[in-house]
Coordinates of C-alpha atoms in Angstrom, one line a residue:
Chain N
M1 CA -1.8 45.3 -2.6
N2 CA -4.7 43.0 -3.4
N3 CA -4.9 44.0 -7.1
S4 CA -1.1 44.0 -7.7
I5 CA 0.7 41.4 -9.7
W6 CA 2.5 40.4 -6.5
T7 CA -0.6 38.5 -5.3
F8 CA 0.4 35.7 -7.7
A9 CA 3.8 35.6 -5.9
N10 CA 1.8 34.2 -3.0
P11 CA 2.2 30.4 -3.2
H12 CA -1.5 29.7 -2.5
N13 CA -2.6 32.1 -5.3
F14 CA 0.0 30.8 -7.6
M15 CA -1.1 27.2 -7.1
R16 CA -4.7 28.2 -7.9
L17 CA -3.8 30.1 -11.0
S18 CA -1.3 27.6 -12.3
G19 CA -3.7 24.7 -11.7
V20 CA -5.9 26.3 -14.4
V21 CA -3.3 27.6 -16.8
A22 CA -1.0 24.5 -16.9
P23 CA -3.4 22.0 -18.5
W24 CA -4.6 24.6 -21.0
A25 CA -1.1 25.6 -22.0
A26 CA -0.1 22.0 -22.3
A27 CA -3.1 21.2 -24.6
L28 CA -2.5 24.3 -26.8
A29 CA 1.2 23.5 -27.0
A30 CA 0.5 20.0 -28.2
I31 CA -1.9 21.3 -30.9
T32 CA 0.4 24.1 -32.0
L33 CA 3.5 22.0 -32.1
A34 CA 1.7 19.2 -34.0
I35 CA 0.5 21.8 -36.6
G36 CA 3.9 23.5 -36.7
L37 CA 5.9 20.3 -37.1
G38 CA 3.6 18.9 -39.8
W39 CA 3.6 22.2 -41.7
S40 CA 7.3 22.9 -41.5
L41 CA 8.6 19.4 -42.1
F42 CA 6.2 18.2 -44.8
A43 CA 4.7 21.3 -46.4
T44 CA 7.6 23.6 -47.0
P45 CA 9.6 23.8 -50.3
P46 CA 13.4 23.2 -50.3
D47 CA 15.7 26.3 -49.9
Y48 CA 17.4 27.7 -53.0
Q49 CA 20.8 27.0 -51.5
Q50 CA 20.4 24.5 -48.7
K51 CA 17.8 22.3 -50.2
E52 CA 16.0 20.0 -47.6
T53 CA 18.4 20.9 -44.7
I54 CA 16.2 24.0 -44.3
K55 CA 13.9 21.6 -42.2
I56 CA 16.3 21.7 -39.4
F57 CA 15.8 25.5 -39.2
F58 CA 12.3 25.0 -37.8
I59 CA 13.5 23.2 -34.8
H60 CA 16.9 24.8 -34.4
V61 CA 15.8 28.4 -34.4
P62 CA 12.9 28.1 -31.8
A63 CA 15.2 25.9 -29.6
A64 CA 18.0 28.4 -29.7
M65 CA 15.6 31.3 -29.1
M66 CA 14.3 29.5 -26.0
A67 CA 17.8 28.7 -24.8
V68 CA 18.5 32.5 -24.5
N69 CA 15.0 33.6 -23.5
I70 CA 14.5 31.1 -20.7
Y71 CA 17.8 32.3 -19.3
A72 CA 16.4 35.8 -19.4
V73 CA 13.4 34.6 -17.5
M74 CA 15.7 33.0 -14.9
V75 CA 17.7 36.2 -14.6
I76 CA 14.6 38.3 -14.0
A77 CA 13.2 35.8 -11.5
S78 CA 16.5 35.6 -9.7
L79 CA 16.8 39.4 -9.5
I80 CA 13.3 39.7 -8.0
G81 CA 14.0 36.8 -5.7
L82 CA 17.2 38.4 -4.4
I83 CA 15.8 41.9 -4.0
R84 CA 12.4 41.0 -2.6
S85 CA 13.6 37.8 -0.9
H86 CA 10.7 36.0 -2.5
P87 CA 10.8 32.2 -2.4
V88 CA 8.3 31.6 -5.3
S89 CA 10.4 33.8 -7.6
H90 CA 13.5 31.7 -6.8
L91 CA 11.4 28.5 -7.5
V92 CA 10.4 29.9 -10.9
A93 CA 14.1 30.3 -11.8
K94 CA 14.9 26.8 -10.5
A95 CA 12.0 25.2 -12.4
A96 CA 13.0 27.1 -15.6
A97 CA 16.6 25.8 -15.6
P98 CA 16.1 22.2 -16.7
I99 CA 13.7 23.3 -19.5
G100 CA 16.2 25.9 -20.7
A101 CA 19.1 23.4 -20.5
A102 CA 17.0 20.9 -22.6
F103 CA 16.3 23.6 -25.3
T104 CA 20.0 24.6 -25.3
L105 CA 21.0 21.0 -25.8
V106 CA 18.4 20.6 -28.6
A107 CA 19.8 23.8 -30.3
I108 CA 23.4 22.4 -30.1
I109 CA 22.5 19.0 -31.4
T110 CA 20.3 20.3 -34.3
G111 CA 23.0 22.9 -35.0
A112 CA 25.6 20.1 -35.3
L113 CA 23.4 18.1 -37.6
W114 CA 22.9 21.2 -39.7
G115 CA 26.5 22.3 -39.7
Q116 CA 27.9 19.1 -40.9
P117 CA 26.2 19.1 -44.3
M118 CA 26.2 22.9 -44.8
W119 CA 29.4 24.2 -43.3
G120 CA 31.4 21.0 -43.5
A121 CA 31.9 20.7 -39.7
W122 CA 29.8 19.4 -36.8
W123 CA 31.3 21.9 -34.5
V124 CA 33.6 25.0 -34.7
W125 CA 34.9 27.1 -31.8
D126 CA 33.4 30.4 -33.0
A127 CA 32.1 33.0 -30.6
R128 CA 28.4 32.0 -31.2
L129 CA 28.8 28.3 -30.7
T130 CA 31.2 28.6 -27.8
S131 CA 29.0 31.0 -25.8
V132 CA 26.0 28.8 -26.3
L133 CA 28.0 25.8 -24.9
I134 CA 29.1 27.9 -21.9
L135 CA 25.5 28.9 -21.5
L136 CA 24.6 25.2 -21.2
F137 CA 27.3 24.8 -18.6
F138 CA 25.8 27.7 -16.6
Y139 CA 22.3 26.0 -16.7
L140 CA 23.9 22.7 -15.4
G141 CA 26.0 24.5 -12.9
Y142 CA 23.0 26.4 -11.6
L143 CA 21.1 23.2 -11.1
A144 CA 24.1 21.5 -9.5
L145 CA 24.5 24.4 -7.0
W146 CA 20.8 24.1 -6.0
N147 CA 21.3 20.4 -5.3
A148 CA 24.6 20.8 -3.5
I149 CA 23.4 23.1 -0.8
E150 CA 21.1 21.6 1.9
D151 CA 19.5 24.9 3.2
P152 CA 17.0 26.1 0.5
V153 CA 17.3 29.8 1.4
K154 CA 21.1 29.7 1.1
A155 CA 20.9 27.6 -2.1
A156 CA 18.4 30.1 -3.6
D157 CA 20.7 33.1 -2.9
L158 CA 23.9 31.5 -4.2
A159 CA 22.3 29.9 -7.3
S160 CA 20.8 33.3 -8.1
I161 CA 24.1 35.0 -8.0
L162 CA 25.5 32.3 -10.3
C163 CA 22.5 32.8 -12.6
L164 CA 23.2 36.6 -12.8
V165 CA 26.9 36.0 -13.8
G166 CA 25.7 33.7 -16.5
S167 CA 23.6 36.4 -18.0
L168 CA 26.8 37.6 -19.7
F169 CA 26.9 34.4 -21.8
A170 CA 23.2 34.5 -22.5
F171 CA 23.8 38.0 -23.9
M172 CA 26.8 36.8 -25.9
S173 CA 25.0 33.8 -27.2
R174 CA 22.5 36.2 -28.7
Y175 CA 24.8 39.0 -30.0
A176 CA 28.1 37.3 -30.7
V177 CA 27.3 37.2 -34.4
E178 CA 27.1 41.0 -34.4
F179 CA 30.2 41.8 -32.3
W180 CA 32.7 39.4 -33.9
N181 CA 32.9 37.6 -37.2
T182 CA 31.8 34.1 -36.8
L183 CA 31.1 31.1 -39.0
H184 CA 27.5 31.2 -37.8
Q185 CA 25.4 33.5 -39.9
G186 CA 23.6 36.5 -38.5
A187 CA 20.2 36.6 -37.0
S188 CA 17.4 35.8 -39.4
L189 CA 14.7 37.1 -37.2
S190 CA 15.0 40.5 -35.5
L191 CA 12.6 43.3 -34.6
D192 CA 14.5 46.1 -36.2
K193 CA 15.3 44.7 -39.6
E194 CA 13.4 43.4 -42.5
S195 CA 12.8 39.7 -42.4
H196 CA 15.4 37.5 -44.1
V197 CA 13.0 34.6 -44.3
A198 CA 10.6 34.0 -47.1
D199 CA 6.9 33.9 -46.1
V200 CA 6.6 30.2 -46.9
Y201 CA 9.1 29.5 -44.1
Y202 CA 8.2 32.4 -41.9
A203 CA 4.6 31.3 -41.2
P204 CA 5.4 27.8 -40.0
L205 CA 8.4 29.1 -38.0
L206 CA 6.1 31.5 -36.1
V207 CA 3.8 28.6 -35.3
M208 CA 6.7 26.6 -34.0
I209 CA 7.9 29.6 -31.9
L210 CA 4.4 30.0 -30.4
G211 CA 4.4 26.2 -29.7
V212 CA 7.7 26.2 -27.8
Y213 CA 6.6 29.2 -25.8
L214 CA 3.3 27.4 -24.8
L215 CA 5.3 24.3 -24.0
F216 CA 7.7 26.3 -21.8
I217 CA 4.7 27.9 -19.9
A218 CA 3.1 24.5 -19.3
L219 CA 6.4 22.9 -18.2
L220 CA 7.3 25.8 -16.0
M221 CA 3.9 25.8 -14.2
V222 CA 4.2 22.1 -13.5
G223 CA 7.8 22.5 -12.4
V224 CA 7.0 25.4 -10.0
R225 CA 4.0 23.5 -8.6
T226 CA 6.2 20.5 -7.9
E227 CA 8.8 22.8 -6.2
I228 CA 6.1 24.4 -4.0
R229 CA 4.7 21.0 -3.0
A230 CA 8.2 19.8 -2.2
R231 CA 8.7 22.8 0.0
R232 CA 5.5 22.1 1.8
L233 CA 6.4 18.5 2.3
R234 CA 9.8 19.5 3.7
A235 CA 8.1 22.0 6.1
L236 CA 5.7 19.2 7.2
R237 CA 8.5 16.8 7.8
I238 CA 10.4 19.3 9.8
A239 CA 7.3 20.0 11.9
Q240 CA 6.7 16.3 12.4
I241 CA 10.3 15.7 13.5
G242 CA 10.0 18.6 15.8
Q243 CA 6.8 17.2 17.4
A244 CA 8.4 13.7 17.7
D245 CA 11.4 15.2 19.3
A246 CA 9.3 17.1 21.8
A247 CA 7.2 14.0 22.6
L248 CA 10.4 12.0 23.1
T249 CA 11.8 14.6 25.5
R250 CA 8.5 14.6 27.4
T251 CA 8.5 10.7 27.9
A252 CA 12.1 10.8 28.8
A253 CA 11.4 13.5 31.3
A254 CA 8.5 11.6 32.8
G255 CA 10.4 8.3 33.0
N256 CA 13.5 9.7 34.5
P257 CA 13.2 13.1 36.1
A258 CA 17.0 13.5 36.3
S259 CA 17.4 13.4 32.5
A260 CA 15.2 16.4 32.0
Q261 CA 17.6 18.7 33.8
Chain Y
M1 CA 8.5 51.7 0.9
A2 CA 11.7 49.9 0.2
S3 CA 13.4 49.0 3.4
L4 CA 17.0 49.8 4.0
K5 CA 18.0 46.2 3.6
K6 CA 16.3 46.0 0.2
K7 CA 17.9 49.2 -0.9
R8 CA 21.3 47.8 0.1
R9 CA 20.6 44.6 -1.9
I10 CA 19.6 46.6 -5.0
R11 CA 22.8 48.7 -4.7
M12 CA 25.0 45.6 -4.4
L13 CA 23.4 43.9 -7.4
A14 CA 23.7 47.1 -9.5
F15 CA 27.3 47.4 -8.5
G16 CA 27.9 43.7 -9.3
G17 CA 26.2 44.1 -12.7
V18 CA 28.3 47.1 -13.7
A19 CA 31.5 45.3 -12.6
L20 CA 30.5 42.2 -14.6
A21 CA 29.7 44.2 -17.7
A22 CA 32.9 46.3 -17.5
S23 CA 35.1 43.2 -17.1
A24 CA 33.3 41.5 -20.0
A25 CA 33.8 44.6 -22.2
I26 CA 37.5 44.8 -21.3
A27 CA 38.0 41.0 -21.9
G28 CA 36.1 41.3 -25.2
F29 CA 38.3 44.1 -26.5
A30 CA 41.6 42.5 -25.2
F31 CA 40.9 39.1 -26.7
N32 CA 39.3 40.4 -29.8
D33 CA 41.8 38.7 -32.1
S34 CA 41.2 35.3 -30.6
I35 CA 37.4 35.7 -30.4
V36 CA 37.0 36.5 -34.1
F37 CA 36.7 33.2 -36.1
F38 CA 38.5 34.5 -39.2
F39 CA 40.3 37.4 -40.7
P40 CA 39.2 39.0 -44.0
P41 CA 42.0 39.1 -46.7
T42 CA 42.8 42.8 -46.0
E43 CA 43.3 42.2 -42.3
L44 CA 45.4 39.0 -42.9
V45 CA 47.7 40.8 -45.3
A46 CA 48.1 43.7 -42.8
K47 CA 48.8 41.3 -40.0
A48 CA 51.4 39.4 -42.0
E49 CA 53.1 42.7 -42.9
A50 CA 53.1 43.8 -39.3
G51 CA 54.7 40.5 -38.3
E52 CA 51.7 39.6 -36.1
T53 CA 51.4 36.3 -37.9
G54 CA 54.0 34.1 -39.6
P55 CA 54.0 31.5 -42.3
D56 CA 53.9 28.7 -39.7
R57 CA 51.0 30.0 -37.7
R58 CA 47.6 28.4 -38.4
V59 CA 45.1 31.1 -39.2
R60 CA 41.6 31.3 -40.7
L61 CA 40.8 33.4 -43.7
G62 CA 37.2 34.4 -44.5
G63 CA 35.4 36.1 -47.3
M64 CA 33.6 35.5 -50.6
V65 CA 34.8 33.1 -53.2
A66 CA 35.5 35.4 -56.2
E67 CA 33.3 34.8 -59.3
G68 CA 35.0 32.8 -62.0
S69 CA 38.1 32.1 -59.8
V70 CA 37.6 28.4 -59.0
S71 CA 39.7 26.0 -61.1
K72 CA 40.7 22.4 -60.6
V73 CA 44.4 21.5 -60.8
D74 CA 46.3 18.2 -60.7
G75 CA 43.5 16.4 -62.5
G76 CA 40.9 17.4 -60.0
A77 CA 42.8 16.4 -56.9
S78 CA 43.2 20.0 -55.7
V79 CA 41.5 23.2 -56.3
T80 CA 42.5 26.9 -56.5
F81 CA 40.3 29.9 -56.0
E82 CA 40.4 33.4 -54.8
V83 CA 38.9 34.8 -51.6
T84 CA 37.8 38.5 -51.6
D85 CA 36.4 41.0 -49.1
G86 CA 35.8 43.5 -51.9
E87 CA 39.1 45.3 -51.2
T88 CA 41.8 42.6 -51.3
T89 CA 41.7 39.3 -53.2
M90 CA 43.9 36.4 -51.9
P91 CA 44.6 33.2 -53.9
V92 CA 43.9 30.0 -52.0
T93 CA 45.0 26.4 -52.8
F94 CA 43.3 23.4 -51.3
A95 CA 43.5 19.6 -51.7
G96 CA 40.5 17.8 -50.3
V97 CA 36.8 17.5 -50.3
L98 CA 34.8 20.8 -50.5
P99 CA 31.6 21.2 -48.6
D100 CA 28.3 21.1 -50.6
L101 CA 27.6 24.7 -50.1
F102 CA 31.0 25.8 -51.5
R103 CA 30.4 27.8 -54.7
E104 CA 31.5 31.1 -56.3
G105 CA 29.9 34.1 -54.8
Q106 CA 29.3 32.3 -51.5
G107 CA 31.0 32.9 -48.2
V108 CA 33.9 30.6 -47.2
V109 CA 36.2 30.2 -44.2
A110 CA 39.6 28.6 -45.0
E111 CA 41.9 27.3 -42.3
G112 CA 45.6 26.9 -43.0
Y113 CA 48.8 28.9 -43.6
Y114 CA 49.5 32.2 -45.3
R115 CA 52.8 31.7 -47.2
N116 CA 54.3 33.5 -50.2
A117 CA 51.2 35.6 -50.8
T118 CA 49.1 32.5 -51.1
F119 CA 46.8 30.9 -48.6
E120 CA 47.5 27.1 -48.3
A121 CA 44.2 25.8 -46.9
E122 CA 43.9 22.5 -45.0
T123 CA 40.2 22.8 -44.1
I124 CA 37.5 24.6 -46.0
L125 CA 34.2 25.5 -44.3
A126 CA 31.3 27.0 -46.2
K127 CA 29.6 30.0 -44.6
H128 CA 26.0 30.8 -45.6
D129 CA 24.0 33.9 -44.8
E130 CA 20.8 34.4 -42.9
N131 CA 18.5 34.5 -45.9
Y132 CA 16.2 31.6 -46.6
M133 CA 13.8 31.4 -49.6
P134 CA 12.5 28.7 -52.0
R135 CA 14.1 28.5 -55.4
E136 CA 11.2 30.1 -57.3
I137 CA 11.4 33.2 -55.2
A138 CA 15.1 33.4 -55.8
D139 CA 14.6 33.1 -59.5
A140 CA 11.8 35.7 -59.5
L141 CA 14.0 38.2 -57.6
K142 CA 16.7 37.7 -60.2
E143 CA 14.3 38.2 -63.0
N144 CA 12.8 41.4 -61.8
G145 CA 16.2 42.8 -60.8
T146 CA 15.7 43.1 -57.0
W147 CA 18.3 40.4 -56.4
K148 CA 21.0 41.6 -54.0
P149 CA 24.5 40.4 -55.0
E150 CA 25.4 39.5 -51.4
D151 CA 22.6 36.9 -51.5
G152 CA 24.9 34.8 -53.7
V153 CA 24.2 32.9 -56.9
V154 CA 21.7 30.3 -57.7
E155 CA 23.3 27.2 -59.3

C-alpha cells in the first residue's frame, strides 16, 4: 500500500505534497497566463470574419473548457469519496466547486460579450447555453448543500449525490452542439478531428489552456489545504469542548455529590 | 478486497447512473423539438404541411443565406433574402437591423412566423462556424483552391 497513489489520500501526506506543489503551480500559472494573455490579446491578427472579437475566444474557450472539466474532476472525486468513504476526496470536490463556478461564470459573461456583436444577441435559450447555465446552478447548489448541513459526513454524502446528478448537464454542456442544432457553433478543438483554428490562434490558445489548468491546480491545492485545516480545527474544538464538559462535570460532582448521580 | 458495504455502494451508484442516463435519453428524445434551436427549411415546410405548426406560431428557421438572394426593399427599410439547407430554399422578409456577421453564404437563424410560403422574420441572429483564421490565410486558401464552400465568403 505504501507505493500506491492512495498514500496521497492521507491528509498528512497530502499536506506535505501540496505544500510543495501549490506555490510552484501558482508561479507557473502567473507566468503562463501573463505570456498567454499578452500574446493572444496583442499579437494575434484579426479573424477573416469576426475581426477583433476573436480576442474573446482566448478567454472564453479556456474558461468554458474548465467549466466542464472541473465538474468532471468533482464527479470523479465524489465517486471515489462515496465508494471509499474517503474524506479528502470529498474535500477535493468541495474545493473544486467554487473554482469551477467562477470559470463557468466567466464563460457565460465572455460568451454574452461575444454573442452580442456576432450573433446579435447577448443570450439565447439554445441547448448549449441553457445547459451551461444549469451547470452553474449545480455548482452553486452543490456549495449551498455543503453549507446547509452541519454534519460534515452527511453533507459530503448528500452533496456528492447532487454532484453526480449534475454530471448530466456537464455532459450536455459539452455535447449539446452535436446532439441538437444550436445557435452556438460546434467545437473548434477536439481530439478526433482536424483543427479548425489557424496556427496563429492555436498556439496562444494552448498557452492560455495550460495557464488555466495550472491556475486550477494551484487554487485547488490551496482550497483543499484550507478545508483540511478547517477539519482539524473543528476536531480540536470538539475535543476541547469535550474536555471542558468533563472538567465541569468533575467539579460539579466534587462540590455536590448528589448531582453526580 | 472490497468489503460487502463497498460493493453495495458501487452497485447502488451504478444503478443510479444507469437510471439517470436512461431518463435523460428518454427526455432528450421526447423533447427533441423543443431542445433544437431552429428548424432547417425542409423540416419547417414538412411541419407546416403536417399541421404541426401554424401561421401564428412563433418558430425559428435556420440555414445558409443563399448567394445573391439578399435585396433591400422599401428604400432600405426592410430586406428580403432566401434561406437554404441545400435541399429547400425559403424566402424570408425582415424589417430591422441586421447583425454584423449577416452576409450571403453565412449561417443565419430567423425568428418569426411562417405564412403563405414566406418566412416573416422578427429577429435575425447570425450563426458563425467553428473555423477561425486570419484574412491572409482565408485569401490564400481561396487562391490555391482548397477553400471549402461551407467556410463562407470573404467580404
